[in-house]
Short mmCIF file of C-alpha atoms and ligand atoms in Angstrom, two decimals:
data_model
loop_
_atom_site.label_atom_id
_atom_site.label_comp_id
_atom_site.label_asym_id
_atom_site.label_seq_id
_atom_site.Cartn_x
_atom_site.Cartn_y
_atom_site.Cartn_z
CA MET D 47 -4.14 -48.20 23.33
CA ARG D 48 -0.59 -48.77 22.92
CA LEU D 49 1.74 -46.06 24.07
CA VAL D 50 3.98 -46.66 21.17
CA ALA D 51 6.71 -44.16 20.97
CA ALA D 52 6.31 -43.21 17.37
CA THR D 53 9.83 -44.10 16.62
CA VAL D 54 12.10 -44.31 13.81
CA GLY D 55 10.78 -47.58 12.70
CA VAL D 56 13.50 -49.75 14.06
CA VAL D 57 12.89 -49.86 17.74
CA LEU D 58 9.56 -49.47 19.36
CA ALA D 59 8.99 -48.71 22.95
CA SER D 60 5.65 -49.65 24.16
CA THR D 61 3.81 -48.66 27.20
CA GLY D 62 0.31 -49.72 26.54
CA LEU D 63 -2.01 -48.54 29.15
CA ALA D 64 -4.71 -50.56 30.72
CA ALA D 65 -6.26 -52.17 33.71
CA ALA D 66 -8.60 -52.58 36.70
CA THR D 67 -10.78 -54.61 38.94
CA SER D 68 -10.99 -54.08 42.60
CA SER D 69 -10.78 -56.03 45.70
CA SER D 70 -11.47 -53.04 47.86
CA ALA D 71 -9.19 -54.43 50.50
CA THR D 72 -6.74 -52.44 52.54
CA ALA D 73 -3.17 -53.68 52.81
CA ALA D 74 -1.74 -53.96 56.29
CA PRO D 75 1.38 -51.85 56.93
CA GLY D 76 4.61 -53.50 55.85
CA ASP D 77 2.92 -56.31 53.96
CA THR D 78 3.81 -57.00 50.38
CA VAL D 79 1.14 -55.53 48.13
CA LYS D 80 -0.07 -58.37 45.94
CA VAL D 81 -0.96 -57.30 42.44
CA LYS D 82 -2.62 -59.55 39.90
CA VAL D 83 -3.02 -58.68 36.26
CA THR D 84 -5.78 -60.66 34.62
CA GLN D 85 -5.98 -62.04 31.12
CA ARG D 86 -8.04 -59.02 30.12
CA ASN D 87 -5.50 -56.62 31.58
CA PHE D 88 -7.43 -55.68 34.67
CA VAL D 89 -5.37 -54.92 37.76
CA ASP D 90 -6.48 -56.53 40.99
CA MET D 91 -4.87 -55.13 44.14
CA PRO D 92 -5.80 -53.38 47.38
CA THR D 93 -7.44 -50.03 46.67
CA THR D 94 -6.34 -48.38 49.91
CA LEU D 95 -2.69 -48.13 50.94
CA ALA D 96 -0.83 -46.24 53.64
CA PRO D 97 1.66 -43.55 52.63
CA GLY D 98 5.27 -44.77 52.64
CA VAL D 99 7.36 -47.41 50.90
CA HIS D 100 5.61 -50.52 49.65
CA ARG D 101 6.86 -53.71 48.05
CA PHE D 102 4.67 -54.73 45.11
CA ALA D 103 4.68 -58.32 43.86
CA VAL D 104 3.06 -58.46 40.43
CA ARG D 105 1.71 -61.70 39.04
CA SER D 106 0.24 -61.87 35.61
CA VAL D 107 -1.65 -64.29 33.39
CA GLY D 108 0.31 -63.16 30.34
CA HIS D 109 2.85 -60.43 29.75
CA SER D 110 1.93 -57.24 31.58
CA ALA D 111 3.47 -53.87 32.37
CA PHE D 112 2.25 -52.68 35.75
CA GLN D 113 2.45 -48.91 36.14
CA LEU D 114 1.60 -46.56 38.99
CA VAL D 115 0.65 -42.98 38.18
CA ARG D 116 -0.46 -40.03 40.26
CA PRO D 117 -2.93 -37.76 38.46
CA ASP D 118 -3.43 -34.13 39.31
CA ALA D 119 -6.83 -33.27 40.77
CA GLY D 120 -9.30 -32.71 37.95
CA TYR D 121 -7.49 -34.84 35.39
CA SER D 122 -9.75 -37.74 34.44
CA LYS D 123 -9.12 -41.25 33.19
CA SER D 124 -11.01 -40.55 29.99
CA GLN D 125 -9.00 -37.36 29.41
CA LEU D 126 -5.80 -39.36 29.95
CA LEU D 127 -6.83 -41.97 27.41
CA ALA D 128 -7.87 -39.30 24.91
CA ASP D 129 -4.53 -37.49 25.36
CA LEU D 130 -2.56 -40.71 24.98
CA ASP D 131 -4.44 -41.63 21.84
CA ALA D 132 -3.93 -38.21 20.32
CA GLY D 133 -0.30 -38.03 21.43
CA PHE D 134 0.98 -41.50 20.67
CA GLU D 135 -1.27 -42.42 17.78
CA ASN D 136 -1.61 -39.07 16.04
CA GLY D 137 1.47 -37.17 17.11
CA ASP D 138 -0.54 -34.43 18.81
CA VAL D 139 2.12 -32.52 20.75
CA ARG D 140 -0.32 -30.49 22.84
CA ALA D 141 -2.23 -33.58 23.95
CA PHE D 142 0.98 -35.37 24.84
CA LYS D 143 2.24 -32.42 26.86
CA ARG D 144 -1.11 -32.13 28.66
CA PHE D 145 -0.79 -35.78 29.67
CA GLU D 146 2.78 -35.27 30.92
CA ARG D 147 1.79 -32.10 32.80
CA ASN D 148 -1.14 -33.72 34.59
CA LEU D 149 0.32 -37.06 35.57
CA GLN D 150 3.27 -38.07 37.70
CA LEU D 151 4.61 -41.43 36.55
CA ALA D 152 5.56 -43.24 39.73
CA GLY D 153 7.29 -46.33 38.36
CA GLY D 154 6.30 -49.79 37.27
CA VAL D 155 7.51 -53.29 36.58
CA SER D 156 6.63 -55.93 34.04
CA ALA D 157 5.64 -59.52 34.71
CA ASP D 158 5.06 -62.66 32.69
CA SER D 159 3.09 -65.78 33.34
CA GLY D 160 5.17 -67.74 35.81
CA GLU D 161 7.56 -64.86 36.40
CA LYS D 162 6.47 -62.24 38.86
CA GLY D 163 7.75 -58.69 38.83
CA VAL D 164 8.79 -57.12 42.12
CA MET D 165 9.16 -53.42 42.75
CA TRP D 166 9.33 -50.98 45.63
CA ALA D 167 7.89 -47.48 45.43
CA LYS D 168 7.24 -44.68 47.86
CA LEU D 169 3.67 -43.45 47.83
CA LYS D 170 2.50 -40.06 48.98
CA ARG D 171 -0.95 -39.26 50.33
CA GLY D 172 -3.46 -38.81 47.57
CA THR D 173 -4.94 -40.61 44.62
CA TYR D 174 -3.03 -43.00 42.36
CA TRP D 175 -4.09 -45.02 39.37
CA ALA D 176 -2.75 -48.53 38.73
CA LEU D 177 -2.82 -50.02 35.26
CA ASP D 178 -1.31 -52.45 32.84
CA THR D 179 0.27 -50.43 30.05
CA ASP D 180 0.81 -53.41 27.78
CA PRO D 181 -2.44 -53.74 25.81
CA ALA D 182 -3.20 -51.77 22.70
CA ASP D 183 -6.64 -50.69 23.88
CA LEU D 184 -7.76 -49.38 27.19
CA ARG D 185 -10.97 -48.16 28.72
CA PRO D 186 -11.30 -45.87 31.74
CA SER D 187 -12.89 -48.76 33.65
CA GLN D 188 -9.61 -50.67 33.35
CA ILE D 189 -7.68 -48.06 35.31
CA LEU D 190 -7.86 -48.86 39.02
CA THR D 191 -8.04 -46.02 41.54
CA VAL D 192 -5.88 -46.53 44.63
CA LYS D 193 -6.29 -44.19 47.59
CA VAL D 194 -3.19 -43.52 49.66
CA ARG D 195 -4.25 -42.28 53.05
CA GLY D 196 -3.96 -42.69 56.78
CA GLU D 197 -0.87 -42.79 58.91
CA SER D 198 2.43 -43.09 57.06
CA GLN D 199 4.23 -46.38 57.51
CA GLY D 200 7.50 -44.69 56.52
CA GLY D 201 10.28 -46.87 55.22
CA SER D 202 12.84 -46.34 52.50
CA LEU D 203 13.74 -48.04 49.24
CA PRO D 204 15.96 -51.11 49.76
CA ALA D 205 19.73 -50.70 49.47
CA ALA D 206 20.73 -51.31 45.86
CA ALA D 207 22.93 -50.16 43.02
CA THR D 208 21.38 -46.97 41.66
CA LEU D 209 20.98 -46.01 38.03
CA THR D 210 20.26 -42.31 37.55
CA ALA D 211 18.72 -40.18 34.83
CA SER D 212 19.86 -36.56 34.78
CA GLY D 213 19.72 -33.43 32.65
CA ASP D 214 17.07 -33.36 29.94
CA ALA D 215 17.61 -36.87 28.66
CA ALA D 216 20.91 -38.35 29.83
CA TRP D 217 22.23 -41.17 32.02
CA ALA D 218 24.63 -40.48 34.86
CA PRO D 219 27.91 -42.29 34.01
CA ASP D 220 28.10 -44.21 37.31
CA PRO D 221 28.00 -47.00 38.20
CA ALA D 222 29.86 -48.60 35.29
CA ALA D 223 28.75 -52.04 36.43
CA ILE D 224 26.00 -53.75 38.42
CA PRO D 225 25.73 -57.36 39.65
CA ALA D 226 24.01 -59.95 37.44
CA SER D 227 21.04 -60.16 39.76
CA GLY D 228 19.54 -58.56 42.81
CA LYS D 229 17.88 -55.21 43.24
CA VAL D 230 18.44 -52.02 41.34
CA THR D 231 17.15 -48.56 42.14
CA LEU D 232 16.07 -46.33 39.27
CA ARG D 233 16.28 -42.66 40.17
CA ASN D 234 15.08 -39.87 37.95
CA GLU D 235 16.81 -36.59 38.75
CA SER D 236 16.06 -35.14 35.35
CA ASN D 237 13.14 -33.01 34.25
CA ALA D 238 11.57 -35.54 31.88
CA ASN D 239 9.87 -38.94 32.10
CA HIS D 240 12.03 -41.97 31.41
CA PHE D 241 12.02 -45.71 30.99
CA PHE D 242 15.08 -47.46 32.42
CA GLY D 243 15.93 -50.13 29.88
CA LEU D 244 18.84 -52.52 29.48
CA ALA D 245 19.52 -54.34 26.24
CA ARG D 246 22.44 -56.63 25.61
CA LEU D 247 25.24 -55.76 23.20
CA LYS D 248 25.62 -58.53 20.64
CA ALA D 249 28.86 -60.53 20.82
CA GLY D 250 31.76 -58.63 19.31
CA ARG D 251 29.88 -55.35 19.08
CA THR D 252 30.89 -52.19 20.89
CA LEU D 253 29.40 -48.89 21.92
CA ALA D 254 30.98 -47.39 18.78
CA ASP D 255 28.70 -49.68 16.76
CA VAL D 256 25.74 -48.33 18.71
CA ASP D 257 26.90 -44.77 17.97
CA ALA D 258 26.99 -45.57 14.25
CA PHE D 259 23.60 -47.30 14.43
CA VAL D 260 21.98 -44.33 16.17
CA ALA D 261 23.63 -41.84 13.80
CA ALA D 262 22.37 -43.77 10.77
CA ILE D 263 18.83 -43.81 12.12
CA THR D 264 18.78 -40.12 13.03
CA ASN D 265 20.21 -39.27 9.59
CA GLY D 266 17.61 -41.41 7.86
CA ASP D 267 20.26 -43.80 6.52
CA ASN D 268 20.04 -47.58 6.52
CA PRO D 269 21.38 -48.54 9.96
CA GLY D 270 22.04 -52.16 9.06
CA LYS D 271 21.61 -54.83 11.71
CA SER D 272 21.13 -53.66 15.26
CA PRO D 273 24.26 -54.16 17.43
CA ILE D 274 21.89 -54.57 20.38
CA ARG D 275 19.73 -57.54 21.24
CA PHE D 276 16.63 -55.91 22.65
CA GLY D 277 15.13 -59.18 23.87
CA VAL D 278 17.80 -59.66 26.55
CA GLY D 279 17.59 -57.13 29.36
CA PHE D 280 14.77 -55.36 31.11
CA GLU D 281 12.57 -52.34 30.80
CA SER D 282 11.07 -50.64 33.81
CA GLY D 283 7.82 -48.77 33.90
CA VAL D 284 7.98 -45.02 33.46
CA VAL D 285 9.68 -43.07 36.24
CA GLY D 286 8.83 -39.37 36.36
CA PRO D 287 10.99 -36.41 37.38
CA GLY D 288 11.92 -36.55 41.06
CA GLN D 289 10.65 -40.14 41.36
CA ALA D 290 12.56 -43.31 42.24
CA MET D 291 11.76 -46.99 42.42
CA THR D 292 13.59 -50.23 43.08
CA MET D 293 13.07 -53.51 41.27
CA ASN D 294 14.32 -57.08 41.26
CA TYR D 295 16.20 -58.29 38.19
CA ASP D 296 18.19 -61.29 37.01
CA LEU D 297 20.23 -61.09 33.80
CA PRO D 298 22.91 -63.05 31.96
CA ALA D 299 26.32 -61.47 32.67
CA GLY D 300 27.63 -59.38 29.80
CA GLU D 301 27.85 -55.95 28.24
CA TYR D 302 24.62 -54.02 28.00
CA VAL D 303 23.42 -50.69 26.74
CA MET D 304 21.19 -48.62 28.96
CA VAL D 305 18.45 -47.05 26.90
CA CYS D 306 15.29 -44.99 27.17
CA PHE D 307 12.57 -44.90 24.53
CA TRP D 308 10.39 -42.22 26.05
CA PRO D 309 9.49 -39.86 23.21
CA MET D 310 10.33 -36.19 22.85
CA PRO D 311 7.18 -34.62 21.40
CA GLU D 312 8.98 -31.44 20.40
CA HIS D 313 11.34 -33.55 18.29
CA ASP D 314 8.77 -35.51 16.28
CA PHE D 315 8.35 -37.94 19.18
CA MET D 316 11.91 -39.15 18.74
CA PRO D 317 12.76 -41.62 21.54
CA HIS D 318 15.34 -40.33 24.01
CA MET D 319 17.82 -43.00 22.90
CA PHE D 320 18.08 -41.31 19.54
CA MET D 321 18.67 -37.99 21.23
CA GLY D 322 21.71 -39.57 22.90
CA MET D 323 20.21 -41.19 25.98
CA TYR D 324 22.24 -44.40 26.02
CA ARG D 325 25.42 -45.65 27.60
CA GLN D 326 27.24 -48.90 28.25
CA LEU D 327 26.68 -50.87 31.46
CA THR D 328 28.50 -54.03 32.50
CA VAL D 329 26.30 -56.65 34.14
CA GLY D 330 27.98 -59.25 36.37
CU1 CU Q 57 14.19 -40.96 28.62
#
């Protein structure tokens, strides 16, 4: 199943959902947690972790979108998949809200063949699920259960520039710039789920062009060519309210637009970007 934000046709955000095999190993404290996403979108990683901050190195046969989630007790994998199907595929608002109510989205990072994704996240005691959200179809057996238990190893997210979501669906205005590469922390202080995405402004285009583009789309007018090149940038996994993660990145220097395509079910699943969740960010 593909978590396609039922958008306005022009830009699609996808968060497929899939994944799992197990090496029922336990990671030693402080070690990097090695994650492998197979060709068939199964996640292979230790199924027991200590509470605290972990560094995850994600390798993947093809493109993958590794995502950690923390389900409420009683919410099942099959219920999740049914809710996602109904929400994303059929626009069922109640199903979508049930999914958001029963699942904390704890961050994620994408990887490609030959290009690993690296993220840090703080895990609390309890049960998590790990999955690849990229594929269009997913079965409960592809969602890997990870138990977080035992003594906390503590730790904190690495020092990094911090991008923040606030309000209902807005970006904090600072920082105005981040380095071209390194680590970035994605902090969600808002009350909704968000992707943290960067997409490069095309040469000669400005944020005013993006304003006009977004206005045309929300008004149902022909927006013309996108002033943003969506293929240059990054998109994190989904970071839920009160959650934070850090990830490695490496981008060409330039002007970017920070965007989020998480849908608003009460507004016809309109992605947050089209509700105003975008701003300029200088890289490098
Ligand atoms: Cu958002």
